[in-house]
Amino acid sequence: MNEKKKILIVEDESNIAQLLAVNLMLAGYDYEIASDGEEGLEKALTGTFDLILLDLMLPKMNGFEVCARVRKKLSTPIIMVTAREEEKDKILGLDTGADDYVTKPFSLNELLSRIKANIRRNANELINPEKEGSGEEKIIKIRGLNIDTEKYDVSLDGEQISLSRQEYDLILFLAQNLGKPYTREQLMESVWGYEGYLGDIRAVDVTVSRLRAKIEKDPSNPEYLLTKRGIGYYLK
Ligand code: CA
């Protein structure tokens, strides 16, 4: 049998932490709870977790800071939990290093499916670099854009570009399917790993605009990452 996946819950409201703990346990996960930002950081860095559920508003150290500090050392998937839609809109515009965002009050089913998808995506990434001789191109070249799938490097006209994981995953997926437009829902499924995704699709738009800002000479008039009107996005 597989070992149980372990999740770190960083949440200062004990009723929410308990609710999460019970439901994670019922879904077959192990968990630990940290009730403020400092404890969360300490546990994240000293323990072994498959995923971190990180509340944004926390005593002692807020979720942004915890996230940034964890990211410097670890690639553990982080789902950031925010109290309101406006907060979520705000942080979607920032490069926080979190892999996903959930707004309170959240549906437990949606949260559990996101936890599963993020853990699976992370596991795939750990396996894929060892995949050899699969016949896939290791370096994808599209005019001045270079994607080195072995080194996870992306460069434009010879200059290296720093991308977040979502940005990298998205551009790689579109590059491997050059010219084919995908809807936001399809991208949430294929790139973010959500099955039968029905929820929030703004993460796609935000990631596209971040990518455009990094790879396009004129982001408002893109040459690579294009919008297919009425459908979604494709790479040209
Ligand atoms: Ca809180």
PDB file of C-alpha atoms and ligand atoms in Angstrom:
ATOM      1  CA  MET A   1       0.000   0.000   0.000  1.00  0.00           C
ATOM      2  CA  ASN A   2       1.029   3.568  -0.541  1.00  0.00           C
ATOM      3  CA  GLU A   3       2.280   5.476   2.394  1.00  0.00           C
ATOM      4  CA  LYS A   4      -0.211   8.029   3.657  1.00  0.00           C
ATOM      5  CA  LYS A   5       0.337  11.524   2.349  1.00  0.00           C
ATOM      6  CA  LYS A   6       0.945  14.076   5.035  1.00  0.00           C
ATOM      7  CA  ILE A   7      -0.442  17.581   5.031  1.00  0.00           C
ATOM      8  CA  LEU A   8       0.568  20.556   7.119  1.00  0.00           C
ATOM      9  CA  ILE A   9      -2.384  22.743   8.135  1.00  0.00           C
ATOM     10  CA  VAL A  10      -1.309  26.271   9.040  1.00  0.00           C
ATOM     11  CA  GLU A  11      -4.446  27.882  10.455  1.00  0.00           C
ATOM     12  CA  ASP A  12      -4.986  30.033  13.532  1.00  0.00           C
ATOM     13  CA  GLU A  13      -8.747  29.501  13.805  1.00  0.00           C
ATOM     14  CA  SER A  14      -8.925  26.255  15.712  1.00  0.00           C
ATOM     15  CA  ASN A  15     -12.446  25.322  14.563  1.00  0.00           C
ATOM     16  CA  ILE A  16     -11.377  25.574  10.923  1.00  0.00           C
ATOM     17  CA  ALA A  17      -8.145  23.695  11.630  1.00  0.00           C
ATOM     18  CA  GLN A  18     -10.127  20.914  13.321  1.00  0.00           C
ATOM     19  CA  LEU A  19     -12.653  20.743  10.509  1.00  0.00           C
ATOM     20  CA  LEU A  20      -9.823  20.413   8.011  1.00  0.00           C
ATOM     21  CA  ALA A  21      -8.035  17.851  10.145  1.00  0.00           C
ATOM     22  CA  VAL A  22     -11.091  15.609  10.494  1.00  0.00           C
ATOM     23  CA  ASN A  23     -11.863  15.738   6.797  1.00  0.00           C
ATOM     24  CA  LEU A  24      -8.276  15.100   5.758  1.00  0.00           C
ATOM     25  CA  MET A  25      -8.166  12.139   8.101  1.00  0.00           C
ATOM     26  CA  LEU A  26     -11.415  10.770   6.647  1.00  0.00           C
ATOM     27  CA  ALA A  27      -9.958  11.195   3.161  1.00  0.00           C
ATOM     28  CA  GLY A  28      -6.952   9.090   4.166  1.00  0.00           C
ATOM     29  CA  TYR A  29      -4.326  11.737   4.891  1.00  0.00           C
ATOM     30  CA  ASP A  30      -2.063  12.293   7.855  1.00  0.00           C
ATOM     31  CA  TYR A  31      -1.796  15.848   9.093  1.00  0.00           C
ATOM     32  CA  GLU A  32      -0.153  18.222  11.500  1.00  0.00           C
ATOM     33  CA  ILE A  33      -1.517  21.556  12.652  1.00  0.00           C
ATOM     34  CA  ALA A  34       0.419  24.772  13.207  1.00  0.00           C
ATOM     35  CA  SER A  35      -1.569  27.639  14.708  1.00  0.00           C
ATOM     36  CA  ASP A  36       0.553  30.628  13.740  1.00  0.00           C
ATOM     37  CA  GLY A  37       2.937  31.653  10.981  1.00  0.00           C
ATOM     38  CA  GLU A  38       6.169  31.048  12.868  1.00  0.00           C
ATOM     39  CA  GLU A  39       5.126  27.582  13.963  1.00  0.00           C
ATOM     40  CA  GLY A  40       3.972  26.878  10.404  1.00  0.00           C
ATOM     41  CA  LEU A  41       7.332  27.867   8.950  1.00  0.00           C
ATOM     42  CA  GLU A  42       9.235  25.876  11.535  1.00  0.00           C
ATOM     43  CA  LYS A  43       7.147  22.749  10.947  1.00  0.00           C
ATOM     44  CA  ALA A  44       7.283  23.121   7.170  1.00  0.00           C
ATOM     45  CA  LEU A  45      11.064  23.347   7.178  1.00  0.00           C
ATOM     46  CA  THR A  46      11.746  20.609   9.716  1.00  0.00           C
ATOM     47  CA  GLY A  47       9.045  18.075   8.785  1.00  0.00           C
ATOM     48  CA  THR A  48       8.278  16.126   5.631  1.00  0.00           C
ATOM     49  CA  PHE A  49       4.986  17.117   4.064  1.00  0.00           C
ATOM     50  CA  ASP A  50       3.361  16.340   0.745  1.00  0.00           C
ATOM     51  CA  LEU A  51       1.388  19.573   0.764  1.00  0.00           C
ATOM     52  CA  ILE A  52       0.888  22.689   2.868  1.00  0.00           C
ATOM     53  CA  LEU A  53      -2.491  24.335   3.440  1.00  0.00           C
ATOM     54  CA  LEU A  54      -1.580  27.870   4.355  1.00  0.00           C
ATOM     55  CA  ASP A  55      -3.972  30.452   5.759  1.00  0.00           C
ATOM     56  CA  LEU A  56      -3.133  33.994   4.643  1.00  0.00           C
ATOM     57  CA  MET A  57      -3.998  35.957   7.788  1.00  0.00           C
ATOM     58  CA  LEU A  58      -1.984  34.450  10.620  1.00  0.00           C
ATOM     59  CA  PRO A  59      -0.530  35.713  13.876  1.00  0.00           C
ATOM     60  CA  LYS A  60       3.245  36.257  14.170  1.00  0.00           C
ATOM     61  CA  MET A  61       3.993  35.844  10.453  1.00  0.00           C
ATOM     62  CA  ASN A  62       1.481  36.134   7.603  1.00  0.00           C
ATOM     63  CA  GLY A  63       0.943  33.536   4.905  1.00  0.00           C
ATOM     64  CA  PHE A  64       2.862  35.513   2.255  1.00  0.00           C
ATOM     65  CA  GLU A  65       5.989  35.517   4.310  1.00  0.00           C
ATOM     66  CA  VAL A  66       5.666  31.872   5.333  1.00  0.00           C
ATOM     67  CA  CYS A  67       5.158  30.966   1.673  1.00  0.00           C
ATOM     68  CA  ALA A  68       8.134  32.979   0.472  1.00  0.00           C
ATOM     69  CA  ARG A  69      10.419  31.496   3.119  1.00  0.00           C
ATOM     70  CA  VAL A  70       9.279  27.927   2.489  1.00  0.00           C
ATOM     71  CA  ARG A  71       9.758  28.419  -1.255  1.00  0.00           C
ATOM     72  CA  LYS A  72      13.392  29.385  -0.800  1.00  0.00           C
ATOM     73  CA  LYS A  73      14.072  25.892   0.513  1.00  0.00           C
ATOM     74  CA  LEU A  74      11.330  23.532  -0.638  1.00  0.00           C
ATOM     75  CA  SER A  75       9.108  22.826  -3.635  1.00  0.00           C
ATOM     76  CA  THR A  76       6.306  21.305  -1.533  1.00  0.00           C
ATOM     77  CA  PRO A  77       2.946  22.282  -3.078  1.00  0.00           C
ATOM     78  CA  ILE A  78       1.299  25.148  -1.191  1.00  0.00           C
ATOM     79  CA  ILE A  79      -2.400  25.956  -1.311  1.00  0.00           C
ATOM     80  CA  MET A  80      -3.064  29.398   0.080  1.00  0.00           C
ATOM     81  CA  VAL A  81      -6.361  29.905   1.855  1.00  0.00           C
ATOM     82  CA  THR A  82      -7.737  33.438   1.809  1.00  0.00           C
ATOM     83  CA  ALA A  83     -10.663  34.921   3.673  1.00  0.00           C
ATOM     84  CA  ARG A  84     -12.324  36.845   0.876  1.00  0.00           C
ATOM     85  CA  GLU A  85     -12.637  37.002  -2.896  1.00  0.00           C
ATOM     86  CA  GLU A  86     -10.968  40.428  -2.968  1.00  0.00           C
ATOM     87  CA  GLU A  87      -7.966  39.051  -1.142  1.00  0.00           C
ATOM     88  CA  LYS A  88      -7.767  36.263  -3.646  1.00  0.00           C
ATOM     89  CA  ASP A  89      -7.944  38.708  -6.561  1.00  0.00           C
ATOM     90  CA  LYS A  90      -5.147  40.694  -5.010  1.00  0.00           C
ATOM     91  CA  ILE A  91      -2.838  37.765  -4.453  1.00  0.00           C
ATOM     92  CA  LEU A  92      -3.535  36.238  -7.859  1.00  0.00           C
ATOM     93  CA  GLY A  93      -1.762  39.306  -9.209  1.00  0.00           C
ATOM     94  CA  LEU A  94       1.321  38.629  -7.089  1.00  0.00           C
ATOM     95  CA  ASP A  95       3.979  36.049  -7.560  1.00  0.00           C
ATOM     96  CA  THR A  96       3.657  34.526  -4.106  1.00  0.00           C
ATOM     97  CA  GLY A  97       5.112  31.153  -4.969  1.00  0.00           C
ATOM     98  CA  ALA A  98       1.891  29.407  -3.938  1.00  0.00           C
ATOM     99  CA  ASP A  99       0.615  26.713  -6.289  1.00  0.00           C
ATOM    100  CA  ASP A 100      -3.058  27.317  -5.763  1.00  0.00           C
ATOM    101  CA  TYR A 101      -5.577  29.504  -3.956  1.00  0.00           C
ATOM    102  CA  VAL A 102      -8.814  28.713  -2.179  1.00  0.00           C
ATOM    103  CA  THR A 103     -11.265  31.235  -0.738  1.00  0.00           C
ATOM    104  CA  LYS A 104     -13.110  30.791   2.565  1.00  0.00           C
ATOM    105  CA  PRO A 105     -15.767  29.557   2.935  1.00  0.00           C
ATOM    106  CA  PHE A 106     -14.590  26.713   0.708  1.00  0.00           C
ATOM    107  CA  SER A 107     -16.317  23.529  -0.290  1.00  0.00           C
ATOM    108  CA  LEU A 108     -14.543  20.572   1.284  1.00  0.00           C
ATOM    109  CA  ASN A 109     -14.961  18.523  -1.859  1.00  0.00           C
ATOM    110  CA  GLU A 110     -13.336  21.167  -3.980  1.00  0.00           C
ATOM    111  CA  LEU A 111     -10.519  21.576  -1.497  1.00  0.00           C
ATOM    112  CA  LEU A 112      -9.908  17.818  -1.376  1.00  0.00           C
ATOM    113  CA  SER A 113      -9.825  17.563  -5.166  1.00  0.00           C
ATOM    114  CA  ARG A 114      -7.349  20.442  -5.294  1.00  0.00           C
ATOM    115  CA  ILE A 115      -5.178  18.806  -2.664  1.00  0.00           C
ATOM    116  CA  LYS A 116      -5.180  15.580  -4.658  1.00  0.00           C
ATOM    117  CA  ALA A 117      -4.390  17.349  -7.941  1.00  0.00           C
ATOM    118  CA  ASN A 118      -1.524  19.358  -6.457  1.00  0.00           C
ATOM    119  CA  ILE A 119       0.063  16.331  -4.826  1.00  0.00           C
ATOM    120  CA  ARG A 120      -0.251  14.331  -8.047  1.00  0.00           C
ATOM    121  CA  ARG A 121       1.206  17.138 -10.151  1.00  0.00           C
ATOM    122  CA  ASN A 122       4.151  17.460  -7.820  1.00  0.00           C
ATOM    123  CA  ALA A 123       4.761  13.696  -7.901  1.00  0.00           C
ATOM    124  CA  ASN A 124       4.669  13.733 -11.716  1.00  0.00           C
ATOM    125  CA  GLU A 125       7.252  16.469 -11.802  1.00  0.00           C
ATOM    126  CA  LEU A 126       9.548  14.489  -9.589  1.00  0.00           C
ATOM    127  CA  ILE A 127       9.229  11.457 -11.845  1.00  0.00           C
ATOM    128  CA  ASN A 128       9.352  13.135 -15.240  1.00  0.00           C
ATOM    129  CA  PRO A 129      12.904  14.470 -15.160  1.00  0.00           C
ATOM    130  CA  GLU A 130      14.161  10.878 -15.127  1.00  0.00           C
ATOM    131  CA  LYS A 131      12.091   9.886 -18.116  1.00  0.00           C
ATOM    132  CA  GLU A 132      14.583   9.276 -20.899  1.00  0.00           C
ATOM    133  CA  GLY A 133      14.450   8.152 -24.475  1.00  0.00           C
ATOM    134  CA  SER A 134      10.741   8.877 -24.569  1.00  0.00           C
ATOM    135  CA  GLY A 135      11.227  10.405 -28.008  1.00  0.00           C
ATOM    136  CA  GLU A 136      10.053  13.789 -26.781  1.00  0.00           C
ATOM    137  CA  GLU A 137      12.011  16.840 -27.793  1.00  0.00           C
ATOM    138  CA  LYS A 138      14.216  17.965 -24.954  1.00  0.00           C
ATOM    139  CA  ILE A 139      14.589  21.456 -26.323  1.00  0.00           C
ATOM    140  CA  ILE A 140      11.618  23.123 -27.929  1.00  0.00           C
ATOM    141  CA  LYS A 141      12.421  26.084 -30.165  1.00  0.00           C
ATOM    142  CA  ILE A 142       9.800  28.515 -31.357  1.00  0.00           C
ATOM    143  CA  ARG A 143      11.596  31.333 -33.169  1.00  0.00           C
ATOM    144  CA  GLY A 144      13.460  33.186 -30.388  1.00  0.00           C
ATOM    145  CA  LEU A 145      11.776  31.205 -27.621  1.00  0.00           C
ATOM    146  CA  ASN A 146      13.661  28.219 -26.216  1.00  0.00           C
ATOM    147  CA  ILE A 147      12.270  25.744 -23.713  1.00  0.00           C
ATOM    148  CA  ASP A 148      14.786  23.304 -22.292  1.00  0.00           C
ATOM    149  CA  THR A 149      12.621  20.578 -20.785  1.00  0.00           C
ATOM    150  CA  GLU A 150      15.552  18.886 -19.077  1.00  0.00           C
ATOM    151  CA  LYS A 151      16.832  21.935 -17.266  1.00  0.00           C
ATOM    152  CA  TYR A 152      13.402  23.598 -16.916  1.00  0.00           C
ATOM    153  CA  ASP A 153      14.963  26.643 -18.542  1.00  0.00           C
ATOM    154  CA  VAL A 154      13.140  29.090 -20.746  1.00  0.00           C
ATOM    155  CA  SER A 155      14.966  31.753 -22.702  1.00  0.00           C
ATOM    156  CA  LEU A 156      13.963  34.423 -25.157  1.00  0.00           C
ATOM    157  CA  ASP A 157      16.457  35.615 -27.776  1.00  0.00           C
ATOM    158  CA  GLY A 158      19.213  34.055 -25.695  1.00  0.00           C
ATOM    159  CA  GLU A 159      18.178  35.671 -22.422  1.00  0.00           C
ATOM    160  CA  GLN A 160      17.015  33.434 -19.630  1.00  0.00           C
ATOM    161  CA  ILE A 161      13.536  34.127 -18.258  1.00  0.00           C
ATOM    162  CA  SER A 162      12.551  33.340 -14.718  1.00  0.00           C
ATOM    163  CA  LEU A 163       9.159  31.623 -14.613  1.00  0.00           C
ATOM    164  CA  SER A 164       7.001  30.331 -11.788  1.00  0.00           C
ATOM    165  CA  ARG A 165       5.978  26.700 -11.930  1.00  0.00           C
ATOM    166  CA  GLN A 166       2.504  27.436 -13.278  1.00  0.00           C
ATOM    167  CA  GLU A 167       3.945  29.722 -15.928  1.00  0.00           C
ATOM    168  CA  TYR A 168       6.435  27.063 -16.962  1.00  0.00           C
ATOM    169  CA  ASP A 169       3.827  24.292 -17.007  1.00  0.00           C
ATOM    170  CA  LEU A 170       1.478  26.401 -19.098  1.00  0.00           C
ATOM    171  CA  ILE A 171       4.002  27.476 -21.698  1.00  0.00           C
ATOM    172  CA  LEU A 172       5.381  23.950 -21.974  1.00  0.00           C
ATOM    173  CA  PHE A 173       1.919  22.479 -22.496  1.00  0.00           C
ATOM    174  CA  LEU A 174       1.044  25.045 -25.184  1.00  0.00           C
ATOM    175  CA  ALA A 175       4.451  24.580 -26.829  1.00  0.00           C
ATOM    176  CA  GLN A 176       3.962  20.819 -26.990  1.00  0.00           C
ATOM    177  CA  ASN A 177       0.621  21.474 -28.672  1.00  0.00           C
ATOM    178  CA  LEU A 178       1.756  24.332 -30.864  1.00  0.00           C
ATOM    179  CA  GLY A 179      -0.984  26.226 -32.671  1.00  0.00           C
ATOM    180  CA  LYS A 180      -3.843  24.401 -30.997  1.00  0.00           C
ATOM    181  CA  PRO A 181      -6.176  26.600 -28.962  1.00  0.00           C
ATOM    182  CA  TYR A 182      -7.405  25.434 -25.558  1.00  0.00           C
ATOM    183  CA  THR A 183     -10.245  26.708 -23.403  1.00  0.00           C
ATOM    184  CA  ARG A 184      -9.516  27.900 -19.884  1.00  0.00           C
ATOM    185  CA  GLU A 185     -11.302  24.832 -18.505  1.00  0.00           C
ATOM    186  CA  GLN A 186      -9.158  22.525 -20.647  1.00  0.00           C
ATOM    187  CA  LEU A 187      -6.046  24.273 -19.398  1.00  0.00           C
ATOM    188  CA  MET A 188      -7.191  23.946 -15.780  1.00  0.00           C
ATOM    189  CA  GLU A 189      -7.538  20.209 -16.428  1.00  0.00           C
ATOM    190  CA  SER A 190      -4.415  19.618 -18.489  1.00  0.00           C
ATOM    191  CA  VAL A 191      -1.969  22.038 -16.902  1.00  0.00           C
ATOM    192  CA  TRP A 192      -3.277  22.463 -13.364  1.00  0.00           C
ATOM    193  CA  GLY A 193      -4.394  18.849 -13.169  1.00  0.00           C
ATOM    194  CA  TYR A 194      -8.014  19.325 -12.084  1.00  0.00           C
ATOM    195  CA  GLU A 195     -10.399  16.663 -13.316  1.00  0.00           C
ATOM    196  CA  GLY A 196     -13.760  17.880 -14.571  1.00  0.00           C
ATOM    197  CA  TYR A 197     -12.928  21.384 -13.509  1.00  0.00           C
ATOM    198  CA  LEU A 198     -15.914  23.671 -12.939  1.00  0.00           C
ATOM    199  CA  GLY A 199     -14.602  26.243 -10.504  1.00  0.00           C
ATOM    200  CA  ASP A 200     -12.569  29.380 -10.770  1.00  0.00           C
ATOM    201  CA  ILE A 201     -10.703  29.803 -14.055  1.00  0.00           C
ATOM    202  CA  ARG A 202      -9.138  33.217 -13.446  1.00  0.00           C
ATOM    203  CA  ALA A 203      -5.855  31.568 -12.530  1.00  0.00           C
ATOM    204  CA  VAL A 204      -5.447  30.826 -16.250  1.00  0.00           C
ATOM    205  CA  ASP A 205      -5.932  34.462 -17.296  1.00  0.00           C
ATOM    206  CA  VAL A 206      -3.599  35.693 -14.585  1.00  0.00           C
ATOM    207  CA  THR A 207      -0.896  33.210 -15.552  1.00  0.00           C
ATOM    208  CA  VAL A 208      -1.271  34.137 -19.224  1.00  0.00           C
ATOM    209  CA  SER A 209      -0.843  37.828 -18.482  1.00  0.00           C
ATOM    210  CA  ARG A 210       2.204  37.153 -16.310  1.00  0.00           C
ATOM    211  CA  LEU A 211       3.713  35.038 -19.054  1.00  0.00           C
ATOM    212  CA  ARG A 212       3.015  37.703 -21.673  1.00  0.00           C
ATOM    213  CA  ALA A 213       4.702  40.310 -19.506  1.00  0.00           C
ATOM    214  CA  LYS A 214       7.785  38.083 -19.465  1.00  0.00           C
ATOM    215  CA  ILE A 215       7.981  36.724 -23.011  1.00  0.00           C
ATOM    216  CA  GLU A 216       6.326  39.329 -25.229  1.00  0.00           C
ATOM    217  CA  LYS A 217       8.024  42.471 -26.480  1.00  0.00           C
ATOM    218  CA  ASP A 218       4.620  44.149 -26.398  1.00  0.00           C
ATOM    219  CA  PRO A 219       2.340  42.214 -24.019  1.00  0.00           C
ATOM    220  CA  SER A 220      -0.755  43.991 -25.364  1.00  0.00           C
ATOM    221  CA  ASN A 221       0.115  42.840 -28.869  1.00  0.00           C
ATOM    222  CA  PRO A 222       1.524  39.339 -28.318  1.00  0.00           C
ATOM    223  CA  GLU A 223       3.483  37.390 -30.921  1.00  0.00           C
ATOM    224  CA  TYR A 224       3.736  34.078 -29.068  1.00  0.00           C
ATOM    225  CA  LEU A 225       0.941  33.564 -26.584  1.00  0.00           C
ATOM    226  CA  LEU A 226      -2.213  34.453 -28.453  1.00  0.00           C
ATOM    227  CA  THR A 227      -5.899  34.648 -27.600  1.00  0.00           C
ATOM    228  CA  LYS A 228      -8.280  32.676 -29.783  1.00  0.00           C
ATOM    229  CA  ARG A 229     -11.394  34.756 -29.540  1.00  0.00           C
ATOM    230  CA  GLY A 230     -14.333  32.890 -28.002  1.00  0.00           C
ATOM    231  CA  ILE A 231     -12.155  29.870 -27.198  1.00  0.00           C
ATOM    232  CA  GLY A 232      -9.053  30.489 -25.157  1.00  0.00           C
ATOM    233  CA  TYR A 233      -5.302  30.543 -25.683  1.00  0.00           C
ATOM    234  CA  TYR A 234      -2.650  29.060 -27.939  1.00  0.00           C
ATOM    235  CA  LEU A 235       1.028  29.398 -28.660  1.00  0.00           C
ATOM    236  CA  LYS A 236       2.100  30.429 -32.154  1.00  0.00           C
TER     237      LYS A 236
HETATM  238 CA    CA B   1      -6.500  33.344   9.903  1.00  0.00          CA
END
